[in-house]
């Protein structure tokens, strides 16, 4: 068995987009602290955030100060090619927010594939040499972009959406990552919470008030055939869950964690203590091969998976 280039990451990574009170519900910091304490007490030490997730980096900086943890952040380049000053100040800003001397992981989101990112990656390499960044990753890169990025810098992880509903990764990216030894960090394993008991038997979900679920994941579900196939998948998940005495969310997480090349599964922070415990437990056992196959085949029958990573989001 090959040795992971990312040994410290926990199998479950806590997604901290949920700390962005502009995109999700506004959560008081005391409640966030309680939830983070619970994750840490259960052995989950890795957190995912981004420079564009509002207060998320700053809150994590305060709550994780002096605690044994790994933080993955993102540097998001939406417009144009950044100047060297812009790149440096982005990294300095994340260092200040997270109250660290060195960023454990920086994952690059590069929005426009038409723009050449090689100079930016060369600068990120310099920041590694200067000790400001330990490891580099990317997020939402399509396959040609990742091929090119690898010529510019060492890429250890690729963060991308992967769930029983969205399996576009399997078209090109997963085999490519396996070949290159790049580990996959999968986000959206519960399709933002839709793959859970909360939505079993629901014929048409109400538009959620916490709008990331409604806009980000509803858009994805729409692109993959709409709600009816998700409702059908939930029935199959419920049957498998019952067989193991587990929940739908646990089965959905377990399916992702067992896919080839997946190093860790990123699931968004929840305040619900029982959900936290269930999510952590989902990484302590395995669906058997027959049930993995059953779920994969059901998903293949229900959803079309066209395009490469990030093919319709840009
Ligand atoms: N790179 C990117 O472009 C990108 C894009 C999206 C996300 N991400 C990252 O990935 C992280 C994870 O993605 P995600 O949070 O959107 O997806 P997710 O894990 O599919 O969904 C998380 C949501 O599901 C609900 N949930 C969690 N555990 C549950 C359980 N056991 N039963 C029922 N519901 C449960 C929670 O909502 P409630 O408890 O509030 O119902 C939580 O907010 C984000 O926080 C972010 O760090 C990255």
Coordinates of C-alpha atoms and ligand atoms in Angstrom, one line a residue:
X1 CA 0.0 0.0 0.0
X2 CA 1.4 3.4 -0.9
X3 CA 2.1 6.0 1.8
X4 CA -0.1 9.0 1.8
X5 CA 1.6 12.3 1.0
X6 CA -0.9 13.9 3.5
X7 CA -0.5 11.9 6.6
X8 CA -2.0 14.3 9.2
X9 CA -5.4 14.9 7.6
X10 CA -8.4 13.4 9.4
X11 CA -10.7 11.1 7.4
X12 CA -13.5 13.5 8.1
X13 CA -12.7 17.2 7.5
X14 CA -15.0 19.8 9.0
X15 CA -16.2 22.1 6.2
X16 CA -16.2 25.7 7.5
X17 CA -18.1 27.4 4.7
X18 CA -21.0 27.1 7.3
X19 CA -19.2 29.8 9.4
X20 CA -19.9 32.3 6.6
X21 CA -23.0 34.0 7.9
X22 CA -23.7 35.6 4.5
X23 CA -24.1 32.2 2.8
X24 CA -25.5 30.1 5.6
X25 CA -27.4 30.8 8.8
X26 CA -25.7 33.3 11.2
X27 CA -24.4 31.2 14.1
X28 CA -23.3 32.7 17.4
X29 CA -19.6 32.2 18.0
X30 CA -20.3 30.4 21.3
X31 CA -22.3 27.7 19.5
X32 CA -19.5 27.4 16.9
X33 CA -17.0 26.9 19.7
X34 CA -19.1 24.2 21.3
X35 CA -19.4 22.4 17.9
X36 CA -15.6 22.7 17.2
X37 CA -14.8 21.4 20.7
X38 CA -17.1 18.4 20.0
X39 CA -15.3 17.6 16.7
X40 CA -11.9 18.0 18.4
X41 CA -12.9 15.8 21.3
X42 CA -14.0 13.1 18.9
X43 CA -10.6 13.2 17.2
X44 CA -11.5 15.3 14.1
X45 CA -8.6 17.8 13.8
X46 CA -8.8 19.0 10.2
X47 CA -10.8 22.0 9.1
X48 CA -11.5 23.4 5.6
X49 CA -12.0 27.1 5.0
X50 CA -11.3 29.8 2.4
X51 CA -10.3 33.4 2.0
X52 CA -13.8 34.1 0.6
X53 CA -15.8 32.5 3.4
X54 CA -16.6 35.8 5.2
X55 CA -15.6 35.6 8.9
X56 CA -14.7 31.8 8.7
X57 CA -10.9 32.2 8.7
X58 CA -11.0 34.7 11.6
X59 CA -13.3 32.6 13.7
X60 CA -11.2 29.5 13.2
X61 CA -8.1 31.5 14.0
X62 CA -9.6 32.4 17.4
X63 CA -11.2 29.0 18.2
X64 CA -8.2 26.8 17.1
X65 CA -5.4 29.0 18.6
X66 CA -3.0 26.7 20.4
X67 CA -4.9 23.6 19.6
X68 CA -3.5 20.7 17.7
X69 CA -5.2 21.1 14.3
X70 CA -4.7 21.3 10.6
X71 CA -6.4 24.1 8.6
X72 CA -6.8 24.0 4.8
X73 CA -7.7 27.3 3.4
X74 CA -8.2 28.5 -0.2
X75 CA -6.9 31.3 -2.2
X76 CA -9.6 32.2 -4.7
X77 CA -8.7 34.1 -7.9
X78 CA -11.9 35.1 -9.5
X79 CA -10.9 37.9 -11.9
X80 CA -7.8 38.4 -14.0
X81 CA -4.3 37.4 -13.3
X82 CA -3.3 38.8 -9.9
X83 CA -0.2 40.9 -9.4
X84 CA 2.6 39.6 -7.2
X85 CA 1.4 42.0 -4.5
X86 CA -2.1 40.7 -4.6
X87 CA -0.9 37.1 -4.2
X88 CA 1.4 38.0 -1.3
X89 CA -1.3 40.0 0.5
X90 CA -3.9 37.3 0.1
X91 CA -1.5 34.8 1.8
X92 CA -0.5 37.4 4.5
X93 CA -4.2 38.1 5.2
X94 CA -5.0 34.3 5.7
X95 CA -1.9 34.0 8.0
X96 CA -3.2 37.0 10.1
X97 CA -6.8 35.7 10.1
X98 CA -5.8 32.2 11.1
X99 CA -3.2 33.5 13.6
X100 CA -0.5 31.1 12.2
X101 CA 3.1 31.6 11.1
X102 CA 2.6 29.1 8.3
X103 CA -0.5 28.0 6.3
X104 CA -0.8 24.2 6.5
X105 CA -2.5 23.9 3.1
X106 CA -3.5 26.5 0.5
X107 CA -5.9 25.3 -2.2
X108 CA -6.1 27.4 -5.3
X109 CA -9.4 28.1 -7.0
X110 CA -8.7 29.7 -10.4
X111 CA -11.9 30.8 -12.0
X112 CA -11.1 31.5 -15.6
X113 CA -9.4 28.6 -17.4
X114 CA -8.5 30.9 -20.3
X115 CA -6.1 32.9 -18.1
X116 CA -2.5 31.7 -17.6
X117 CA -1.8 30.9 -14.0
X118 CA 1.8 29.8 -14.3
X119 CA 3.3 33.1 -12.9
X120 CA 0.9 32.9 -9.9
X121 CA 1.9 29.3 -9.2
X122 CA 5.6 30.2 -9.5
X123 CA 5.0 32.8 -6.8
X124 CA 3.2 30.3 -4.6
X125 CA 6.3 28.1 -4.9
X126 CA 8.4 31.0 -3.6
X127 CA 6.0 31.3 -0.7
X128 CA 6.5 27.6 0.1
X129 CA 10.3 28.2 0.1
X130 CA 9.9 31.2 2.3
X131 CA 8.0 29.0 4.8
X132 CA 4.7 30.8 4.5
X133 CA 2.9 27.8 3.0
X134 CA 3.5 24.1 3.8
X135 CA 1.5 22.4 1.1
X136 CA -0.4 23.4 -2.1
X137 CA -3.6 22.0 -3.4
X138 CA -6.2 23.0 -6.0
X139 CA -9.9 23.0 -6.0
X140 CA -12.4 22.7 -8.9
X141 CA -9.6 22.4 -11.5
X142 CA -10.7 20.6 -14.7
X143 CA -8.4 18.0 -16.0
X144 CA -6.4 20.1 -18.5
X145 CA -5.9 22.8 -15.8
X146 CA -4.6 20.2 -13.3
X147 CA -2.2 18.8 -15.9
X148 CA -0.8 22.2 -16.4
X149 CA -0.7 23.1 -12.7
X150 CA 1.4 20.0 -12.1
X151 CA 4.0 21.4 -14.4
X152 CA 4.2 24.6 -12.3
X153 CA 4.1 23.4 -8.7
X154 CA 3.8 20.3 -6.4
X155 CA 0.0 19.7 -5.9
X156 CA -0.8 17.4 -3.0
X157 CA -4.6 17.5 -2.9
X158 CA -7.5 18.3 -5.2
X159 CA -10.8 19.4 -3.5
X160 CA -13.8 18.7 -5.6
X161 CA -17.5 17.8 -5.3
X162 CA -18.2 14.1 -5.1
X163 CA -21.3 12.4 -3.9
X164 CA -23.8 9.7 -4.9
X165 CA -25.6 12.5 -6.9
X166 CA -22.5 14.2 -8.4
X167 CA -20.0 11.8 -9.8
X168 CA -18.5 13.8 -12.6
X169 CA -15.1 13.3 -11.0
X170 CA -15.2 9.7 -12.2
X171 CA -15.2 10.7 -15.9
X172 CA -11.6 11.9 -16.1
X173 CA -10.4 13.4 -12.8
X174 CA -10.3 10.4 -10.5
X175 CA -8.2 8.2 -12.8
X176 CA -5.9 11.2 -13.5
X177 CA -5.4 11.9 -9.7
X178 CA -4.8 8.2 -9.0
X179 CA -2.1 8.1 -11.7
X180 CA -0.5 11.3 -10.4
X181 CA -0.7 10.5 -6.7
X182 CA -2.9 13.5 -6.0
X183 CA -5.3 12.8 -3.2
X184 CA -8.9 13.8 -3.5
X185 CA -10.7 15.7 -0.8
X186 CA -14.4 15.4 -1.6
X187 CA -16.9 18.1 -0.7
X188 CA -20.7 18.0 -0.7
X189 CA -20.9 14.3 0.3
X190 CA -24.4 14.9 1.6
X191 CA -25.3 17.3 -1.2
X192 CA -25.5 20.1 1.4
X193 CA -27.7 18.0 3.7
X194 CA -30.2 16.8 1.1
X195 CA -28.9 13.2 1.5
X196 CA -30.3 12.6 4.9
X197 CA -33.5 11.5 6.7
X198 CA -34.6 15.1 6.7
X199 CA -35.5 14.8 3.0
X200 CA -36.7 11.2 2.9
X201 CA -40.3 11.1 1.5
X202 CA -40.2 14.7 0.5
X203 CA -41.8 15.2 -2.9
X204 CA -40.6 18.7 -3.5
X205 CA -38.2 20.4 -1.0
X206 CA -39.0 23.8 0.3
X207 CA -36.5 26.4 -0.7
X208 CA -34.1 26.4 2.3
X209 CA -33.6 29.7 4.1
X210 CA -29.8 28.9 4.6
X211 CA -29.3 29.8 1.0
X212 CA -26.1 27.8 0.2
X213 CA -28.1 24.6 0.4
X214 CA -30.8 26.1 -1.8
X215 CA -28.6 27.8 -4.4
X216 CA -25.4 25.7 -4.6
X217 CA -26.8 22.2 -4.2
X218 CA -30.2 22.8 -5.7
X219 CA -28.5 24.1 -8.8
X220 CA -26.3 20.9 -8.9
X221 CA -29.4 18.7 -8.4
X222 CA -31.2 20.5 -11.1
X223 CA -28.3 19.9 -13.5
X224 CA -28.3 16.2 -12.6
X225 CA -32.0 15.6 -13.4
X226 CA -34.0 17.4 -10.7
X227 CA -35.5 16.3 -7.4
X228 CA -37.4 13.0 -8.3
X229 CA -34.2 10.9 -8.8
X230 CA -32.8 12.2 -5.5
X231 CA -36.0 11.2 -3.8
X232 CA -35.6 7.7 -5.4
X233 CA -32.0 7.5 -4.2
X234 CA -33.0 8.4 -0.7
X235 CA -35.3 5.4 -0.7
X236 CA -32.4 3.1 -1.6
X237 CA -30.1 4.8 0.9
X238 CA -32.8 4.3 3.6
X239 CA -33.0 0.5 2.8
X240 CA -29.2 0.1 3.1
X241 CA -29.1 2.3 6.2
X242 CA -31.7 0.1 7.9
X243 CA -29.7 -3.1 7.1
X244 CA -26.6 -1.6 8.9
X245 CA -28.5 0.1 11.7
X246 CA -27.1 3.4 10.5
X247 CA -28.5 6.7 9.1
X248 CA -28.9 7.8 5.5
X249 CA -26.2 10.5 6.0
X250 CA -23.8 7.9 7.4
X251 CA -24.3 5.6 4.4
X252 CA -23.8 8.5 2.0
X253 CA -20.6 9.5 3.8
X254 CA -19.3 5.9 3.9
X255 CA -19.9 5.4 0.2
X256 CA -17.8 8.5 -0.7
X257 CA -15.0 7.6 1.7
X258 CA -14.6 4.2 0.0
X259 CA -14.2 5.6 -3.5
X260 CA -10.8 5.2 -5.1
X261 CA -8.4 8.1 -4.5
X262 CA -10.5 9.8 -1.8
X263 CA -8.2 10.8 1.0
X264 CA -10.7 12.6 3.2
X265 CA -14.3 13.6 3.0
X266 CA -15.2 17.2 3.8
X267 CA -18.6 17.6 5.4
X268 CA -20.0 20.9 6.5
X269 CA -20.0 21.9 10.2
X270 CA -23.2 21.1 11.9
X271 CA -24.3 22.2 15.4
X272 CA -26.3 19.1 16.0
X273 CA -24.3 17.0 18.5
X274 CA -25.9 13.7 17.4
X275 CA -25.2 14.5 13.7
X276 CA -21.5 15.2 14.6
X277 CA -21.3 11.9 16.4
X278 CA -23.0 10.0 13.6
X279 CA -20.7 11.7 11.0
X280 CA -17.6 10.7 12.9
X281 CA -18.9 7.2 13.4
X282 CA -19.5 6.9 9.6
X283 CA -15.7 6.6 9.2
X284 CA -15.3 3.7 11.7
X285 CA -16.9 0.9 9.6
X286 CA -17.4 -0.1 6.0
X287 CA -20.3 -0.8 3.7
X288 CA -19.6 -4.2 2.1
X289 CA -18.6 -4.4 -1.5
X290 CA -22.1 -5.7 -2.5
X291 CA -23.8 -2.6 -1.0
X292 CA -21.2 -0.2 -2.5
X293 CA -22.0 -1.7 -5.9
X294 CA -25.8 -1.6 -5.3
X295 CA -25.6 2.2 -4.4
X296 CA -23.2 2.9 -7.3
X297 CA -25.5 1.1 -9.8
X298 CA -28.6 2.8 -8.4
X299 CA -26.9 6.2 -8.7
X300 CA -25.8 5.4 -12.3
X301 CA -29.3 4.5 -13.3
X302 CA -30.8 7.7 -11.7
X303 CA -28.3 10.4 -12.7
X304 CA -26.4 11.4 -15.8
X305 CA -22.8 12.5 -15.2
X306 CA -21.8 14.7 -18.1
X307 CA -18.7 16.8 -18.2
X308 CA -15.5 17.3 -16.3
X309 CA -15.1 18.9 -12.9
X310 CA -16.7 22.3 -12.6
X311 CA -18.1 22.0 -16.2
X312 CA -21.3 23.9 -15.5
X313 CA -20.6 26.0 -12.5
X314 CA -18.2 28.6 -14.1
Ligands
LIG1 N1 -14.2 24.1 -3.1 C1 -15.5 24.4 -3.3 O1 -15.8 25.0 -4.3 C2 -16.5 24.1 -2.2 C3 -17.8 24.2 -2.5 C4 -18.7 23.8 -1.5 C5 -18.2 23.4 -0.3 N2 -16.9 23.3 0.0 C6 -16.4 22.9 1.3 O2 -16.9 21.7 1.6 C7 -17.5 21.7 2.9 C8 -18.6 20.6 2.9 O3 -19.6 20.8 2.0 P1 -21.0 21.1 2.4 O4 -21.1 21.4 3.8 O5 -21.6 22.0 1.5 O6 -21.7 19.7 2.1 P2 -22.3 18.5 2.9 O7 -21.4 17.9 3.9 O8 -22.8 17.7 1.8 O9 -23.5 19.2 3.7 C9 -23.4 19.7 5.0 C10 -24.7 20.0 5.6 O10 -25.4 18.9 5.8 C11 -26.1 18.9 7.1 N3 -25.7 17.7 7.8 C12 -24.5 17.4 8.3 N4 -24.5 16.2 8.9 C13 -25.7 15.8 8.8 C14 -26.4 14.6 9.3 N5 -25.7 13.6 9.9 N6 -27.7 14.4 9.1 C15 -28.4 15.4 8.4 N7 -27.8 16.5 7.9 C16 -26.5 16.7 8.2 C17 -25.7 20.1 7.8 O11 -26.8 21.1 7.7 P3 -27.7 21.4 8.9 O12 -27.2 20.6 10.1 O13 -27.7 22.8 9.1 O14 -29.0 20.9 8.4 C18 -24.5 20.7 7.0 O15 -24.5 22.1 6.9 C19 -18.0 23.2 3.0 O16 -18.2 23.6 4.3 C20 -16.7 23.9 2.4 O17 -15.7 23.9 3.4 C21 -16.0 23.7 -1.0

